[in-house]
mmCIF file of C-alpha atoms in Angstrom:
data_model
loop_
_atom_site.group_PDB
_atom_site.id
_atom_site.type_symbol
_atom_site.label_atom_id
_atom_site.label_comp_id
_atom_site.label_asym_id
_atom_site.label_seq_id
_atom_site.Cartn_x
_atom_site.Cartn_y
_atom_site.Cartn_z
ATOM 1 C CA UNK A 120 -0.045 -0.211 -0.299
ATOM 2 C CA UNK A 121 1.205 3.127 -0.846
ATOM 3 C CA UNK A 122 2.899 5.691 1.983
ATOM 4 C CA UNK A 123 1.384 8.505 2.293
ATOM 5 C CA UNK A 124 2.485 10.519 5.717
ATOM 6 C CA UNK A 125 5.034 13.107 3.182
ATOM 7 C CA UNK A 126 1.974 13.912 1.444
ATOM 8 C CA UNK A 127 -0.239 14.478 4.410
ATOM 9 C CA UNK A 128 2.535 16.320 5.988
ATOM 10 C CA UNK A 129 2.775 19.119 2.680
ATOM 11 C CA UNK A 130 -0.495 20.111 2.565
ATOM 12 C CA UNK A 131 -0.119 20.456 6.182
ATOM 13 C CA UNK A 132 1.947 23.288 4.947
ATOM 14 C CA UNK A 133 0.225 24.400 2.484
ATOM 15 C CA UNK A 134 -2.406 24.660 4.844
ATOM 16 C CA UNK A 135 -0.827 26.560 7.118
ATOM 17 C CA UNK A 136 0.420 28.669 4.177
ATOM 18 C CA UNK A 137 -3.221 29.617 2.945
ATOM 19 C CA UNK A 138 -4.515 29.795 6.590
ATOM 20 C CA UNK A 139 -2.245 33.263 6.980
ATOM 21 C CA UNK A 140 -2.898 34.382 3.514
ATOM 22 C CA UNK A 141 -6.650 33.832 3.815
ATOM 23 C CA UNK A 142 -6.921 35.451 7.646
ATOM 24 C CA UNK A 143 -5.082 38.684 6.856
ATOM 25 C CA UNK A 144 -7.689 39.746 4.635
ATOM 26 C CA UNK A 145 -10.475 38.642 6.535
ATOM 27 C CA UNK A 146 -12.744 41.268 7.010
ATOM 28 C CA UNK A 147 -10.737 43.664 5.251
ATOM 29 C CA UNK A 148 -12.614 47.402 4.090
ATOM 30 C CA UNK A 149 -10.725 47.117 1.723
ATOM 31 C CA UNK A 150 -10.740 43.270 0.436
ATOM 32 C CA UNK A 151 -11.223 43.389 -4.005
ATOM 33 C CA UNK A 152 -14.419 40.943 -5.086
ATOM 34 C CA UNK A 153 -14.952 40.244 -8.589
ATOM 35 C CA UNK A 154 -18.123 38.480 -10.048
ATOM 36 C CA UNK A 155 -16.415 35.039 -12.560
ATOM 37 C CA UNK A 156 -19.219 34.605 -15.439
ATOM 38 C CA UNK A 157 -20.587 32.035 -13.663
ATOM 39 C CA UNK A 158 -22.278 35.023 -11.020
ATOM 40 C CA UNK A 159 -20.085 33.449 -8.058
ATOM 41 C CA UNK A 160 -18.014 35.843 -5.865
ATOM 42 C CA UNK A 161 -14.027 35.756 -6.537
ATOM 43 C CA UNK A 162 -12.227 37.868 -3.792
ATOM 44 C CA UNK A 163 -8.445 38.778 -4.009
ATOM 45 C CA UNK A 164 -8.148 36.296 -1.331
ATOM 46 C CA UNK A 165 -9.134 33.448 -2.745
ATOM 47 C CA UNK A 166 -6.160 33.705 -6.495
ATOM 48 C CA UNK A 167 -3.690 34.941 -3.295
ATOM 49 C CA UNK A 168 -3.799 31.353 -1.506
ATOM 50 C CA UNK A 169 -4.449 29.561 -5.037
ATOM 51 C CA UNK A 170 -1.164 30.955 -6.342
ATOM 52 C CA UNK A 171 1.001 30.598 -2.718
ATOM 53 C CA UNK A 172 0.203 26.913 -3.348
ATOM 54 C CA UNK A 173 0.555 26.514 -6.609
ATOM 55 C CA UNK A 174 3.328 27.893 -5.759
ATOM 56 C CA UNK A 175 5.460 25.980 -3.523
ATOM 57 C CA UNK A 176 3.708 22.442 -5.044
ATOM 58 C CA UNK A 177 5.396 23.609 -7.968
ATOM 59 C CA UNK A 178 9.027 23.672 -5.580
ATOM 60 C CA UNK A 179 7.870 20.083 -3.494
ATOM 61 C CA UNK A 180 6.009 18.535 -6.249
ATOM 62 C CA UNK A 181 7.088 19.644 -9.863
ATOM 63 C CA UNK A 182 5.269 16.829 -11.443
ATOM 64 C CA UNK A 183 2.636 16.382 -9.567
ATOM 65 C CA UNK A 184 -0.504 17.937 -12.413
ATOM 66 C CA UNK A 185 -2.817 20.959 -10.302
ATOM 67 C CA UNK A 186 -6.573 22.023 -10.960
ATOM 68 C CA UNK A 187 -7.460 24.577 -8.581
ATOM 69 C CA UNK A 188 -11.223 26.476 -9.151
ATOM 70 C CA UNK A 189 -9.420 29.932 -10.025
ATOM 71 C CA UNK A 190 -6.017 29.026 -12.323
ATOM 72 C CA UNK A 191 -7.732 25.362 -13.750
ATOM 73 C CA UNK A 192 -5.248 23.007 -14.722
ATOM 74 C CA UNK A 193 -2.300 22.678 -15.260
ATOM 75 C CA UNK A 194 0.165 19.456 -15.995
ATOM 76 C CA UNK A 195 -0.245 15.720 -16.972
ATOM 77 C CA UNK A 196 0.188 12.536 -14.771
ATOM 78 C CA UNK A 197 -1.421 9.921 -11.948
ATOM 79 C CA UNK A 198 -0.967 12.488 -9.378
ATOM 80 C CA UNK A 199 -2.685 15.443 -9.023
ATOM 81 C CA UNK A 200 -3.585 17.732 -6.485
ATOM 82 C CA UNK A 201 -7.298 19.948 -6.359
ATOM 83 C CA UNK A 202 -7.305 23.302 -4.410
ATOM 84 C CA UNK A 203 -10.292 25.110 -3.561
ATOM 85 C CA UNK A 204 -8.920 28.312 -1.883
ATOM 86 C CA UNK A 205 -11.585 29.327 -0.084
ATOM 87 C CA UNK A 206 -14.665 26.494 -0.272
ATOM 88 C CA UNK A 207 -17.428 29.367 1.052
ATOM 89 C CA UNK A 208 -16.375 32.452 -0.587
ATOM 90 C CA UNK A 209 -20.140 34.125 0.148
ATOM 91 C CA UNK A 210 -19.254 33.677 3.470
ATOM 92 C CA UNK A 211 -15.292 35.414 3.550
ATOM 93 C CA UNK A 212 -16.614 38.332 1.771
ATOM 94 C CA UNK A 213 -19.524 38.399 4.543
ATOM 95 C CA UNK A 214 -17.556 38.511 7.317
ATOM 96 C CA UNK A 215 -19.303 34.938 8.115
ATOM 97 C CA UNK A 216 -16.531 32.266 9.671
ATOM 98 C CA UNK A 217 -17.497 29.047 7.768
ATOM 99 C CA UNK A 218 -15.208 28.740 5.064
ATOM 100 C CA UNK A 219 -12.130 26.960 4.642
ATOM 101 C CA UNK A 220 -9.276 25.983 2.091
ATOM 102 C CA UNK A 221 -9.342 22.439 0.790
ATOM 103 C CA UNK A 222 -5.999 20.371 -0.568
ATOM 104 C CA UNK A 223 -6.885 17.098 -1.924
ATOM 105 C CA UNK A 224 -4.163 14.144 -3.361
ATOM 106 C CA UNK A 225 -5.920 12.601 -6.659
ATOM 107 C CA UNK A 226 -4.116 9.086 -7.866
ATOM 108 C CA UNK A 227 -5.326 7.346 -10.697
ATOM 109 C CA UNK A 228 -5.672 4.062 -11.113
ATOM 110 C CA UNK A 229 -7.198 0.988 -12.797
ATOM 111 C CA UNK A 230 -10.805 2.380 -12.103
ATOM 112 C CA UNK A 231 -9.808 5.551 -12.805
ATOM 113 C CA UNK A 232 -8.968 8.726 -10.556
ATOM 114 C CA UNK A 233 -9.367 8.945 -6.764
ATOM 115 C CA UNK A 234 -9.025 10.687 -3.830
ATOM 116 C CA UNK A 235 -5.765 9.401 -1.556
ATOM 117 C CA UNK A 236 -5.592 12.717 0.988
ATOM 118 C CA UNK A 237 -7.542 15.897 2.029
ATOM 119 C CA UNK A 238 -6.998 17.861 4.391
ATOM 120 C CA UNK A 239 -9.972 20.493 4.785
ATOM 121 C CA UNK A 240 -8.311 23.839 6.937
ATOM 122 C CA UNK A 241 -10.901 26.678 8.722
ATOM 123 C CA UNK A 242 -9.059 29.162 9.921
ATOM 124 C CA UNK A 243 -11.468 31.480 11.259
ATOM 125 C CA UNK A 244 -13.686 28.609 13.217
ATOM 126 C CA UNK A 245 -9.951 27.429 14.725
ATOM 127 C CA UNK A 246 -10.578 24.017 13.231
ATOM 128 C CA UNK A 247 -8.692 21.400 10.778
ATOM 129 C CA UNK A 248 -9.609 18.189 9.501
ATOM 130 C CA UNK A 249 -7.833 15.358 7.392
ATOM 131 C CA UNK A 250 -7.255 12.223 6.081
ATOM 132 C CA UNK A 251 -5.386 9.744 4.051
ATOM 133 C CA UNK A 252 -6.175 6.791 2.177
ATOM 134 C CA UNK A 253 -5.910 3.707 4.952
ATOM 135 C CA UNK A 254 -4.849 5.853 7.374
ATOM 136 C CA UNK A 255 -7.534 7.107 8.959
ATOM 137 C CA UNK A 256 -9.749 10.646 9.369
ATOM 138 C CA UNK A 257 -8.351 13.556 12.161
ATOM 139 C CA UNK A 258 -9.074 16.896 13.635
ATOM 140 C CA UNK A 259 -7.010 18.674 15.710
ATOM 141 C CA UNK A 260 -4.326 21.803 14.462
ATOM 142 C CA UNK A 261 -0.973 19.265 13.842
ATOM 143 C CA UNK A 262 -0.544 16.011 13.075
ATOM 144 C CA UNK A 263 0.692 15.551 15.879
ATOM 145 C CA UNK A 264 -2.194 17.290 18.254
ATOM 146 C CA UNK A 265 -5.100 14.942 17.094
ATOM 147 C CA UNK A 266 -8.236 13.369 17.413
ATOM 148 C CA UNK A 267 -9.228 9.992 15.033
ATOM 149 C CA UNK A 268 -12.604 11.155 13.859
ATOM 150 C CA UNK A 269 -15.719 8.280 13.300
ATOM 151 C CA UNK A 270 -18.939 8.605 11.821
ATOM 152 C CA UNK A 271 -21.809 7.808 13.967
ATOM 153 C CA UNK A 272 -23.983 4.645 13.891
ATOM 154 C CA UNK A 273 -27.052 6.296 14.106
ATOM 155 C CA UNK A 274 -29.543 3.775 11.294
ATOM 156 C CA UNK A 275 -33.222 5.092 10.894
ATOM 157 C CA UNK A 276 -33.954 8.308 8.930
ATOM 158 C CA UNK A 277 -36.378 8.813 11.600
ATOM 159 C CA UNK A 278 -32.886 9.707 14.012
ATOM 160 C CA UNK A 279 -30.948 11.549 11.427
ATOM 161 C CA UNK A 280 -29.179 14.677 11.037
ATOM 162 C CA UNK A 281 -29.807 16.486 7.883
ATOM 163 C CA UNK A 282 -28.006 19.093 6.884
ATOM 164 C CA UNK A 283 -27.753 20.568 3.489
ATOM 165 C CA UNK A 284 -26.923 24.016 1.121
ATOM 166 C CA UNK A 285 -29.983 25.284 -0.159
ATOM 167 C CA UNK A 286 -33.302 24.753 -1.256
ATOM 168 C CA UNK A 287 -32.936 26.246 -5.349
ATOM 169 C CA UNK A 288 -30.561 23.684 -6.955
ATOM 170 C CA UNK A 289 -32.769 20.847 -5.258
ATOM 171 C CA UNK A 290 -35.862 23.137 -7.025
ATOM 172 C CA UNK A 291 -33.661 23.317 -10.321
ATOM 173 C CA UNK A 292 -33.382 19.587 -9.758
ATOM 174 C CA UNK A 293 -36.605 18.202 -9.572
ATOM 175 C CA UNK A 294 -35.833 16.418 -6.621
ATOM 176 C CA UNK A 295 -37.342 19.500 -4.373
ATOM 177 C CA UNK A 296 -40.702 17.441 -3.401
ATOM 178 C CA UNK A 297 -37.620 14.686 -2.120
ATOM 179 C CA UNK A 298 -35.754 17.133 -0.388
ATOM 180 C CA UNK A 299 -38.967 18.281 1.440
ATOM 181 C CA UNK A 300 -40.442 14.667 2.262
ATOM 182 C CA UNK A 301 -36.535 13.731 3.919
ATOM 183 C CA UNK A 302 -36.601 17.343 5.382
ATOM 184 C CA UNK A 303 -40.685 15.788 7.111
ATOM 185 C CA UNK A 304 -39.223 12.274 8.186
ATOM 186 C CA UNK A 305 -36.130 12.923 9.458
ATOM 187 C CA UNK A 306 -35.517 13.819 12.889
ATOM 188 C CA UNK A 307 -33.402 17.107 12.889
ATOM 189 C CA UNK A 308 -32.422 19.458 9.159
ATOM 190 C CA UNK A 309 -29.651 22.413 8.958
ATOM 191 C CA UNK A 310 -28.390 24.526 6.918
ATOM 192 C CA UNK A 311 -24.967 24.951 7.984
ATOM 193 C CA UNK A 312 -23.291 24.419 3.633
ATOM 194 C CA UNK A 313 -20.457 23.999 1.619
ATOM 195 C CA UNK A 314 -17.509 21.818 3.287
ATOM 196 C CA UNK A 315 -18.958 22.198 7.031
ATOM 197 C CA UNK A 316 -21.362 18.873 6.897
ATOM 198 C CA UNK A 317 -18.806 17.122 5.281
ATOM 199 C CA UNK A 318 -17.070 17.135 7.957
ATOM 200 C CA UNK A 319 -19.450 16.961 10.909
ATOM 201 C CA UNK A 320 -19.924 13.722 9.400
ATOM 202 C CA UNK A 321 -16.951 12.245 10.113
ATOM 203 C CA UNK A 322 -17.262 13.331 13.596
ATOM 204 C CA UNK A 323 -20.498 11.517 14.003
ATOM 205 C CA UNK A 324 -22.262 14.457 14.949
ATOM 206 C CA UNK A 325 -24.705 14.749 12.092
ATOM 207 C CA UNK A 326 -25.498 11.385 9.792
ATOM 208 C CA UNK A 327 -26.452 12.299 6.099
ATOM 209 C CA UNK A 328 -26.008 15.230 3.963
ATOM 210 C CA UNK A 329 -26.240 15.812 0.125
ATOM 211 C CA UNK A 330 -25.542 18.950 -2.717
ATOM 212 C CA UNK A 331 -27.391 18.930 -5.869
ATOM 213 C CA UNK A 332 -24.192 21.074 -8.171
ATOM 214 C CA UNK A 333 -20.915 20.798 -7.056
ATOM 215 C CA UNK A 334 -17.373 21.041 -8.441
ATOM 216 C CA UNK A 335 -14.354 18.758 -7.602
ATOM 217 C CA UNK A 336 -12.289 20.539 -6.437
ATOM 218 C CA UNK A 337 -15.444 21.019 -3.634
ATOM 219 C CA UNK A 338 -15.521 17.632 -3.128
ATOM 220 C CA UNK A 339 -12.359 15.920 -3.438
ATOM 221 C CA UNK A 340 -11.321 16.697 0.347
ATOM 222 C CA UNK A 341 -14.699 15.962 1.402
ATOM 223 C CA UNK A 342 -14.949 13.117 -0.008
ATOM 224 C CA UNK A 343 -11.131 11.751 1.437
ATOM 225 C CA UNK A 344 -12.683 12.895 5.416
ATOM 226 C CA UNK A 345 -16.099 10.971 5.085
ATOM 227 C CA UNK A 346 -14.436 7.955 3.917
ATOM 228 C CA UNK A 347 -11.806 6.717 6.167
ATOM 229 C CA UNK A 348 -13.334 8.438 9.006
ATOM 230 C CA UNK A 349 -16.270 4.958 8.799
ATOM 231 C CA UNK A 350 -18.448 7.135 6.093
ATOM 232 C CA UNK A 351 -19.950 6.864 2.126
ATOM 233 C CA UNK A 352 -19.259 9.631 -0.141
ATOM 234 C CA UNK A 353 -21.027 9.334 -3.470
ATOM 235 C CA UNK A 354 -22.951 10.971 -6.677
ATOM 236 C CA UNK A 355 -26.081 10.862 -6.322
ATOM 237 C CA UNK A 356 -25.805 8.364 -9.129
ATOM 238 C CA UNK A 357 -24.983 5.852 -6.733
ATOM 239 C CA UNK A 358 -21.036 6.856 -7.648
ATOM 240 C CA UNK A 359 -18.752 6.533 -5.172
ATOM 241 C CA UNK A 360 -16.430 9.542 -5.055
ATOM 242 C CA UNK A 361 -16.331 13.215 -6.445
ATOM 243 C CA UNK A 362 -17.059 12.754 -9.373
ATOM 244 C CA UNK A 363 -20.506 12.654 -9.989
ATOM 245 C CA UNK A 364 -21.531 17.120 -10.562
ATOM 246 C CA UNK A 365 -22.775 16.230 -6.787
ATOM 247 C CA UNK A 366 -23.064 14.753 -3.787
ATOM 248 C CA UNK A 367 -25.474 12.727 -1.392
ATOM 249 C CA UNK A 368 -22.983 12.030 2.275
ATOM 250 C CA UNK A 369 -23.970 9.604 5.356
ATOM 251 C CA UNK A 370 -22.365 7.541 7.819
ATOM 252 C CA UNK A 371 -23.012 4.247 5.282
ATOM 253 C CA UNK A 372 -26.019 2.517 7.993
ATOM 254 C CA UNK A 373 -28.379 6.100 6.466
ATOM 255 C CA UNK A 374 -26.791 5.739 2.193
ATOM 256 C CA UNK A 375 -29.153 3.738 0.515
ATOM 257 C CA UNK A 376 -31.864 5.898 2.265
ATOM 258 C CA UNK A 377 -30.511 8.881 1.853
ATOM 259 C CA UNK A 378 -30.278 7.923 -2.367
ATOM 260 C CA UNK A 379 -33.670 6.813 -2.111
ATOM 261 C CA UNK A 380 -35.078 10.197 -1.268
ATOM 262 C CA UNK A 381 -32.646 12.315 -3.411
ATOM 263 C CA UNK A 382 -30.610 10.019 -5.585
ATOM 264 C CA UNK A 383 -31.516 9.840 -9.343
ATOM 265 C CA UNK A 384 -32.846 6.262 -9.516
ATOM 266 C CA UNK A 385 -36.753 7.146 -8.843
ATOM 267 C CA UNK A 386 -38.205 6.208 -5.534
#
């Protein structure tokens, strides 16, 4: 089995650098914000953090490819770093502390690319989560000061806590009735959004979550953390991993139930 300890250590170094850059500009009165062609915001901090991570990767892993939200794809090869410099930019620009830098390493295998290392760093919350294939998932402030993560053992939808991002995407997908049914049937719903519900699934404080439209950089790091904590991460089509353009994540026990409400197959 490949040893990802060095990649995980590098991921923490990258996250430390990004945290310093993003926190320096968080809540800055002169923060520059632009609107991208897809009508989503991008701040100067998004761009600076991604440039910083790319620069360090170029020095430390010059043979690896990179895909980032702000500057696209660079390089080829069986190893590719996936970067979302600020997941939750809308929160960031409004001063809401729920945002994170997502860093993942994907590796090509017989069944395609899969995430093998993931770091999710949320400095405004003073939290960080990480995982590597076969090594488990953890939370803490450093590799030497960490707590291992484990998903919940909730086995009934009626007892489940369900997290989501918004309603509009489900309506556009034609899945709003299933979403509302799930909301009525489960124990609790909360609209945490972005990276956070996936990390709470890994911690065992949330049991199911789903989002109808996502990019690879939104999911790659989260997917490996959820999986290594004992959970399940698929698309709404049930295919494992972060490749479907949307996500369904759970403690594993409730995954089929979740897909029954929101999945692409008819109920």
